[in-house]
mmCIF file of C-alpha atoms in Angstrom:
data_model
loop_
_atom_site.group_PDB
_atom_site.id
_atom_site.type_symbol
_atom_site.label_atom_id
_atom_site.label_comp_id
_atom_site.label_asym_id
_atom_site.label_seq_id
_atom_site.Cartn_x
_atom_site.Cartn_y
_atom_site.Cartn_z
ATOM 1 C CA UNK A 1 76.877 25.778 64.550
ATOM 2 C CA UNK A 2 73.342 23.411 64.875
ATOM 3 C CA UNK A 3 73.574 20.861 62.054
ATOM 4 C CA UNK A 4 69.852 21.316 61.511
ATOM 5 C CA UNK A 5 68.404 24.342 63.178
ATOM 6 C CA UNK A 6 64.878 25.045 63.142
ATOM 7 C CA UNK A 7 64.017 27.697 60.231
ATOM 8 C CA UNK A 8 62.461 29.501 62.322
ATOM 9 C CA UNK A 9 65.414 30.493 64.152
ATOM 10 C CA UNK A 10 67.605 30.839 61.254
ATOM 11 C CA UNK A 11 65.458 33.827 59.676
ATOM 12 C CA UNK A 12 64.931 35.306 63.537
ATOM 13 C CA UNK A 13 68.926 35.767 63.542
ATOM 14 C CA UNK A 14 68.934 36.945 59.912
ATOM 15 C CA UNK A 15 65.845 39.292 60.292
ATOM 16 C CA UNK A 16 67.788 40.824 63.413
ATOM 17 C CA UNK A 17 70.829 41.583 61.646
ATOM 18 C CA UNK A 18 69.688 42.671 58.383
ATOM 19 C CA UNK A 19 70.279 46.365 57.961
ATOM 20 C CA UNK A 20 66.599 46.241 56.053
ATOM 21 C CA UNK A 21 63.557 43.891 55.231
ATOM 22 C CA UNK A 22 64.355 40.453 53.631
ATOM 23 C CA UNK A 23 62.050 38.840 51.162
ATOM 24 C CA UNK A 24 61.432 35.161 50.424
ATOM 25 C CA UNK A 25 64.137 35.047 47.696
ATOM 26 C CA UNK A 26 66.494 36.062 50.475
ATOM 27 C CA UNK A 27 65.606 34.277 53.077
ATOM 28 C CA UNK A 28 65.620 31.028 51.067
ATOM 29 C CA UNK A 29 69.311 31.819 50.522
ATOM 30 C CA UNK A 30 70.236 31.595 53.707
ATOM 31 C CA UNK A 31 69.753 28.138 53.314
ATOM 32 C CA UNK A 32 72.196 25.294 51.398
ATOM 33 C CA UNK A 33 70.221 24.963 47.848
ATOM 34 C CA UNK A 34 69.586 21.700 48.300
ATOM 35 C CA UNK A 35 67.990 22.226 51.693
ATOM 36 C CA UNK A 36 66.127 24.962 51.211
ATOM 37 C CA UNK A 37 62.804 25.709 52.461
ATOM 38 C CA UNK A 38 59.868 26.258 49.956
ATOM 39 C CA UNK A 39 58.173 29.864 50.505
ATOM 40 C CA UNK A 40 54.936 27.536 52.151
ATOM 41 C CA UNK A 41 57.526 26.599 54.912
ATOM 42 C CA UNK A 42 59.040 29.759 54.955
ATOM 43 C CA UNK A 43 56.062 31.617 55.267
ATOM 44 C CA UNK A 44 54.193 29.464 58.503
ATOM 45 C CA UNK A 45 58.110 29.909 60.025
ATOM 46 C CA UNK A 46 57.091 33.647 60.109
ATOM 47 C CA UNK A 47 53.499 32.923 61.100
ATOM 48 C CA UNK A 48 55.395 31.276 63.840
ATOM 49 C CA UNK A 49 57.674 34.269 64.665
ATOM 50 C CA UNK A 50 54.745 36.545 64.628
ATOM 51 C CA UNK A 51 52.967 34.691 67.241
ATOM 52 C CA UNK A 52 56.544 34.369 69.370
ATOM 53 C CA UNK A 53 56.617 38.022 69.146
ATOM 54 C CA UNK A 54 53.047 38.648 69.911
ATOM 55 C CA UNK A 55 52.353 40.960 73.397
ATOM 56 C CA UNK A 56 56.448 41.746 73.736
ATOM 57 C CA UNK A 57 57.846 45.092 72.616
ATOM 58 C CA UNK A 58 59.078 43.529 68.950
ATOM 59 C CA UNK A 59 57.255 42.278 66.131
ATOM 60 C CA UNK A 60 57.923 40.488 62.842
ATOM 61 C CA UNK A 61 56.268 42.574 60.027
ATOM 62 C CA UNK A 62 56.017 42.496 56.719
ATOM 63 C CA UNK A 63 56.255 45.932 54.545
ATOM 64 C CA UNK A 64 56.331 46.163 50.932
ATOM 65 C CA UNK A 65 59.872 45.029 49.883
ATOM 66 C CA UNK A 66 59.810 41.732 52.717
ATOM 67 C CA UNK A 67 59.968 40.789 55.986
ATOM 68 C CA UNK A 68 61.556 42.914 59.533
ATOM 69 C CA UNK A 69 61.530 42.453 62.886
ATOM 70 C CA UNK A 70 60.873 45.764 64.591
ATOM 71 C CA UNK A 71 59.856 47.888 67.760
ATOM 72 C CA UNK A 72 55.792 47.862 68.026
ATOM 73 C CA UNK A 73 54.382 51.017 67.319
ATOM 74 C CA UNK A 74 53.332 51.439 71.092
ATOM 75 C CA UNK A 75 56.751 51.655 72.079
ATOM 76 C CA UNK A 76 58.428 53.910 69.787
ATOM 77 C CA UNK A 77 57.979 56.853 72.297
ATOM 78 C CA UNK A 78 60.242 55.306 74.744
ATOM 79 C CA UNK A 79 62.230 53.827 71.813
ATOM 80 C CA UNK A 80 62.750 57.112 70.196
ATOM 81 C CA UNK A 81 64.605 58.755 72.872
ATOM 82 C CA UNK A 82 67.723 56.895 71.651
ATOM 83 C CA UNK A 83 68.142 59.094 68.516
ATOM 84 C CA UNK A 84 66.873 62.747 70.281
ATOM 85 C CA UNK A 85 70.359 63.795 69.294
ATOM 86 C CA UNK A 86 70.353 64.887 65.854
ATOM 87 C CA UNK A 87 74.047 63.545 63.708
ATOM 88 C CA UNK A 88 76.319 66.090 63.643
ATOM 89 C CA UNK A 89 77.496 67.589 60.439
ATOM 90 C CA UNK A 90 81.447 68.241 61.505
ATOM 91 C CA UNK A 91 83.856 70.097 59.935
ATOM 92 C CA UNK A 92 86.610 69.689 57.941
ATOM 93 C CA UNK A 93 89.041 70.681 60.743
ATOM 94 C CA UNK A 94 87.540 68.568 63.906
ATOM 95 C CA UNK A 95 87.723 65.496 61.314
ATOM 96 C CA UNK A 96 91.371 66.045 60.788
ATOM 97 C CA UNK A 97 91.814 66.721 64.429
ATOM 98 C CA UNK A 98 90.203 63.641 65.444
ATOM 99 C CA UNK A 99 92.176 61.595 62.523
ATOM 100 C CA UNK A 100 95.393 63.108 63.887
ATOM 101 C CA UNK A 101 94.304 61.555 67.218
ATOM 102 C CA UNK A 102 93.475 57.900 66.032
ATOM 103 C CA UNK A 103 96.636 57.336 64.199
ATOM 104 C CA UNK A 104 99.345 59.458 66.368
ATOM 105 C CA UNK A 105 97.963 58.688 70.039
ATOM 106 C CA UNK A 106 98.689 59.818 72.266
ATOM 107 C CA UNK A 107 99.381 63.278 71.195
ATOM 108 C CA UNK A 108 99.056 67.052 72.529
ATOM 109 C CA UNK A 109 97.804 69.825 71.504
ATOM 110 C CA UNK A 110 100.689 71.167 70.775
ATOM 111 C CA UNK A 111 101.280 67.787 68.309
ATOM 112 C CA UNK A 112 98.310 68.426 66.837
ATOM 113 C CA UNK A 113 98.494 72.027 65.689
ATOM 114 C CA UNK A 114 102.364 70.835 64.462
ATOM 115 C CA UNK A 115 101.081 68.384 61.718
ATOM 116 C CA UNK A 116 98.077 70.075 61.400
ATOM 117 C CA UNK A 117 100.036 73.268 60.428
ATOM 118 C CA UNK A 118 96.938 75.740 62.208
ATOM 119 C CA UNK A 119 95.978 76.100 66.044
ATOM 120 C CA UNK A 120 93.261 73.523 66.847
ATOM 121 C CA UNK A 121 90.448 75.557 68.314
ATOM 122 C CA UNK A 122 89.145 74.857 71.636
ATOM 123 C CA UNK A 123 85.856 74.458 70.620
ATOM 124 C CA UNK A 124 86.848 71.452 68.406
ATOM 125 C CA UNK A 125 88.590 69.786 71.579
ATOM 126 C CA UNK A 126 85.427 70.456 73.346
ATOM 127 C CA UNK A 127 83.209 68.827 71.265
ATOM 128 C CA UNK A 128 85.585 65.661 70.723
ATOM 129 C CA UNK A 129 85.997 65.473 74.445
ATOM 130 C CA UNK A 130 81.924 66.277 74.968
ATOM 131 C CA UNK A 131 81.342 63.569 72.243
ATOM 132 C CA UNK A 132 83.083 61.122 74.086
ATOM 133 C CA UNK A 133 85.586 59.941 71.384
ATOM 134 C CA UNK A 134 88.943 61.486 72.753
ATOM 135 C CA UNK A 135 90.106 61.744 76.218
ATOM 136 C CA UNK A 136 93.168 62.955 78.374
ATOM 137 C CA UNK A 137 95.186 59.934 78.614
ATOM 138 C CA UNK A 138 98.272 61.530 80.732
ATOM 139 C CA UNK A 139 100.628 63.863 80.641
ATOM 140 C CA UNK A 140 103.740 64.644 78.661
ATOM 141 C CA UNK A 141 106.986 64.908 80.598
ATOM 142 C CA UNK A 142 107.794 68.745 78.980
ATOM 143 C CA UNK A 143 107.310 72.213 80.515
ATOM 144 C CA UNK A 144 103.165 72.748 80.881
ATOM 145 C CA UNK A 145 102.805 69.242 80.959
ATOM 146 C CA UNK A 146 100.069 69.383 78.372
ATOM 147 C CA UNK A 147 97.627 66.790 78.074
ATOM 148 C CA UNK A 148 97.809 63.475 76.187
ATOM 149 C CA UNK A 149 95.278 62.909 73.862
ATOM 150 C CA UNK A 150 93.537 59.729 72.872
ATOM 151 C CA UNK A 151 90.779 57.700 71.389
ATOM 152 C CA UNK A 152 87.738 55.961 73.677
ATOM 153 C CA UNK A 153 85.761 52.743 73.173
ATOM 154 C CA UNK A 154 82.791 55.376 72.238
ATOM 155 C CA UNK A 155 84.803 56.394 69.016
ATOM 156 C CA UNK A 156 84.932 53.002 68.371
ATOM 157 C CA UNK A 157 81.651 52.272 68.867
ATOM 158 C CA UNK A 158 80.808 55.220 67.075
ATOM 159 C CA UNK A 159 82.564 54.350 64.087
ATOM 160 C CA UNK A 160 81.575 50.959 64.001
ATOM 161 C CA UNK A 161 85.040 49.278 64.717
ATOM 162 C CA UNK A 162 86.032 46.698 67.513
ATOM 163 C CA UNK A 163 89.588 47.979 67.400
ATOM 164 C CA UNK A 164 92.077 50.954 66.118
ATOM 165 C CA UNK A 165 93.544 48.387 64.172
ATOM 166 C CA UNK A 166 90.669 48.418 62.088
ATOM 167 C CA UNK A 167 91.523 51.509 60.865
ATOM 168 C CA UNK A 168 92.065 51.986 57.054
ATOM 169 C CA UNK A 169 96.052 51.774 56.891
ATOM 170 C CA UNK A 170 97.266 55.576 55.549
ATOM 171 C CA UNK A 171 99.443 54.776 53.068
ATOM 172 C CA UNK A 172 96.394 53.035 50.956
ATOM 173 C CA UNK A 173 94.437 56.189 51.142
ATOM 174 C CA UNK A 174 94.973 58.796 48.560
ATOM 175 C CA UNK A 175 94.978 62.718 48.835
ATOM 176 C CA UNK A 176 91.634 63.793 49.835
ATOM 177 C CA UNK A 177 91.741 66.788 46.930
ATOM 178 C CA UNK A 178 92.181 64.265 44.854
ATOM 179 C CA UNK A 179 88.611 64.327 43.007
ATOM 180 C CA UNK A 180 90.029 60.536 41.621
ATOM 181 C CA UNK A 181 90.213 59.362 45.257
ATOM 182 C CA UNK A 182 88.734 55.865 45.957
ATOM 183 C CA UNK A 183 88.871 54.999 49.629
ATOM 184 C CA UNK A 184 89.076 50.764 49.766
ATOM 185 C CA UNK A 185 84.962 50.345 50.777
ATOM 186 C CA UNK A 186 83.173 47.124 50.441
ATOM 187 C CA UNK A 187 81.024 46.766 47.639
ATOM 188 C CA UNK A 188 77.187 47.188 48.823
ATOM 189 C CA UNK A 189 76.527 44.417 46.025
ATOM 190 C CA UNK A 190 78.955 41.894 46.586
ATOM 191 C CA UNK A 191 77.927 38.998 48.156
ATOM 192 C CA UNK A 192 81.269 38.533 49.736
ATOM 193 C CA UNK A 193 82.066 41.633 51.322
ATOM 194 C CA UNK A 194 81.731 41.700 55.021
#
């Protein structure tokens, strides 16, 4: 880590990883409080940014509630095409399949249906496998040889983990009926959470 860095670089990293717009308050918090930028120095950093930015496909903008560094308006055509797929609203029974998946692979069909207690329909298997986020793995040694389920780096990615181990451990979630049910999510306000 720089001992100094420029400010200008320091809100460039933070403006690129904020899920939203920062405002001054915020960005003068990224800073040690006795080290801190006033918002005059803040403020020609992001003059500075702008004029980094200027002719390339990004730009730092300000909207009503702060600060962002986004696509130029020019661009969002191209840009757009990443999110023609609409999210999927999935059921009930391909979530369970796919949970089944993550923590028992690799598992069959067969496996599945077992602990499931129901036959999994093909179209569910189709859709995990056309999705990208479960794969045959192998083969299991029985008669039919049926296929050997398992996870891909695109349900990771898709789920926003770098690893299965990430996964929320099963005896610390409750029964899903359960209308009490708290599932162990950072809190949005907590400064601390990752």
């Amino acid at each position: 880590m720089p001992a100094n860095p420029p400010v200008k670089y320091v809100l460039e990293a933070a403006l690129m990883a904020a899920e939203g717009t920062l405002d001054l308050d915020q960005m003068q918090g990224l800073f040690d409080p006795a080290l801190a930028p006033d918002r005059q120095t803040l403020r020609q950093a992001l003059a500075e940014l702008r004029q980094d930015y200027e002719g390339r496909g990004l730009e730092v903008k300000q909207v009503a509630s702060g600060w962002r560094i986004q696509v130029r308006e020019a661009y969002a055509p191209w840009v757009s095409r990443l999110w023609e797929e609409k999210p999927g609203r999935y059921s009930r029974a391909l979530l369970e399949t796919l949970a089944i998946i993550a923590y028992r692979q690799p598992v069959t069909r067969g496996e599945i249906e077992d602990i499931r207690g129901v036959t999994v329909s093909s179209s569910i298997m189709r859709t995990l496998t056309d999705r990208g986020w479960v794969r045959i793995v192998g083969h299991k040694d029985v008669p039919g040889r049926p296929g050997l389920y398992a996870t891909t780096p695109a349900f990771l990615d898709y789920f926003n983990l770098s690893s299965l181990s990430e996964l929320p451990d099963l005896t610390s979630l409750n029964d899903p009926d359960n209308p009490e049910m708290e599932l162990p999510l950072p809190d949005p306000d907590d400064p601390d959470a990752p």
